[in-house]
C-alpha cells in the first residue's frame, strides 16, 4: 500500500509543472481515501485481535472446565480414588496394553497397589469402578436385579445385543434343558467322548496341530450339532473360522471405521448372523418335519407360545451359545496342554486317575458315564487350576442401578462395575504361590474361599448356565487324551494378556497315539 501511494505521489510531482491541477486534486483525493482505508483496517485489526483474545480465553476456560468435569465426575458422595485418563478414550489404551505373563494384568496390578482394592477409571469414554475387594464382589454379585444389573463392554453389547435379553429366564431354562446336568447324564457325555476320540485321531495324523484354533473348530462343531444338528453343509464359510476372527475384535476399542478390529468384528458378526438366519429359515421351510431333538426345534415349537421368540431373537441366541461354548473351552484346553506338558508329576497323577477308571469298568470299551465323571476328583482339580490361572475373561461386569456405598466411597448410579476376578484368582492370601500351577491345592481349599474367591463362571443364579457342560467337555477331552495319546510342543507357547489371554504364536503340538 505504501509503494502504491508513493508511486502516485511521484507521478503527480512530475505533472506539477504542467499545471495540471486536476491531477493534483485526484492525487489528494486518492491519498485521503487510502489513508482512511488504512486507518479503518488498523482499527478493525485491533478489534479482531481483541475478539480473538476473548475467544481464546473463553476456549481455554471451557476446555479447563470440561477437563475438570471429566476428571471429577458428579457424585453424591466421594468417588473411589483413581484416574479418568484422557477425554473420550479414558484409560482404554492402558487397559489393552499386552503383557507376556499369566500374572495379573499390569493395568489392575499397578492401580490396586496405588489406589487400593476399589478404584475408578474410564474405558472408551465410560466411567468404570474396578473392584478387587473379595467381600464387596461377593455382595454385588448377590444383588443382581436389586442394586446392579448385568452389563457388557460396548463391543460385546453390539455383538450380543443386550436389548434382546428381556427373556433371560427363558434363555437360561432352555440352555439348561439342552446343556445342563440332565442332558449331560442322558446323552451328551457319550457324544462328547465320540467326538473327542475322532478329533484326537485326526490330530494324531498330522505333523503338528495348533491346539487353540483346532479346539475352537472341535467345540464349535460339537455345539452346532446340539443346536441345529450341524445343518451347515451349504454355508459359504466355516463357522469355526469366523469365530476365530471374531474373538480378536471383542476387546478392541469401539471405533467402527474400516480397518479397525472393532469394524472387522461387527462385519464378521453380521456374516455369522446371516448364516444362522439361513439355517433357521431352511428348517422352517423344510418339508421334513421329523423331530431332530435339537435346540432349534425347541425354539421353533415355542415361537407360537412366546411373543419375543422372533427370528432375530433366535439367531442372536444361537450365535451367543456358539460363542460361549467355544472360546473359553478352547483357550482352557490349549493352556491345559501347555501346563500339563510342563508339569510331568501332575500329568502322571492325572493319567493314574483315568487308568483306574478304565480298570474298574466291566467292559473296557464301554462309553464314559456320569458316575465316572464324578469320580474324576483330581481331573476337576486340574481344570479348576487351569481356569484359575487362565482367567479367560477380564472380569464380570455389572451396572449400578442406584448409588452404592463401598469402603467409605460412593459408586454413582449408572456407572459400570468391573469385578476383577483375576485379582481374586491370583491373590496370594487365598492361593499360596498364586502363579504356581498346583492342582493339589484344591484338596485343602475351604468352601468359603471357593465361593468368594473363585468365580470363572460367575456366582449364584447368574452363574453361566453352561458351566457344568464346559467342565464335563474338558474332563472328557482329558480322559481320552491321557489314556490314549502323548504330546509334545513343536513351537509357540508365548502367552499374552491384552487383557484377554491370547497365544500370538499359537500352541503347536505333535499328538502321537500310544503304543498298545
Coordinates of C-alpha atoms in Angstrom, one line a residue, residues 181-190 370:
X181 CA -26.8 -81.8 34.1
X182 CA -29.7 -84.0 33.0
X183 CA -28.8 -83.6 29.3
X184 CA -25.2 -84.5 30.1
X185 CA -26.2 -87.6 32.0
X186 CA -28.7 -88.8 29.4
X187 CA -27.0 -88.2 26.1
X188 CA -24.2 -85.6 25.9
X189 CA -21.3 -87.4 27.6
X190 CA -21.2 -90.4 25.2
X370 CA -21.8 -89.5 34.5

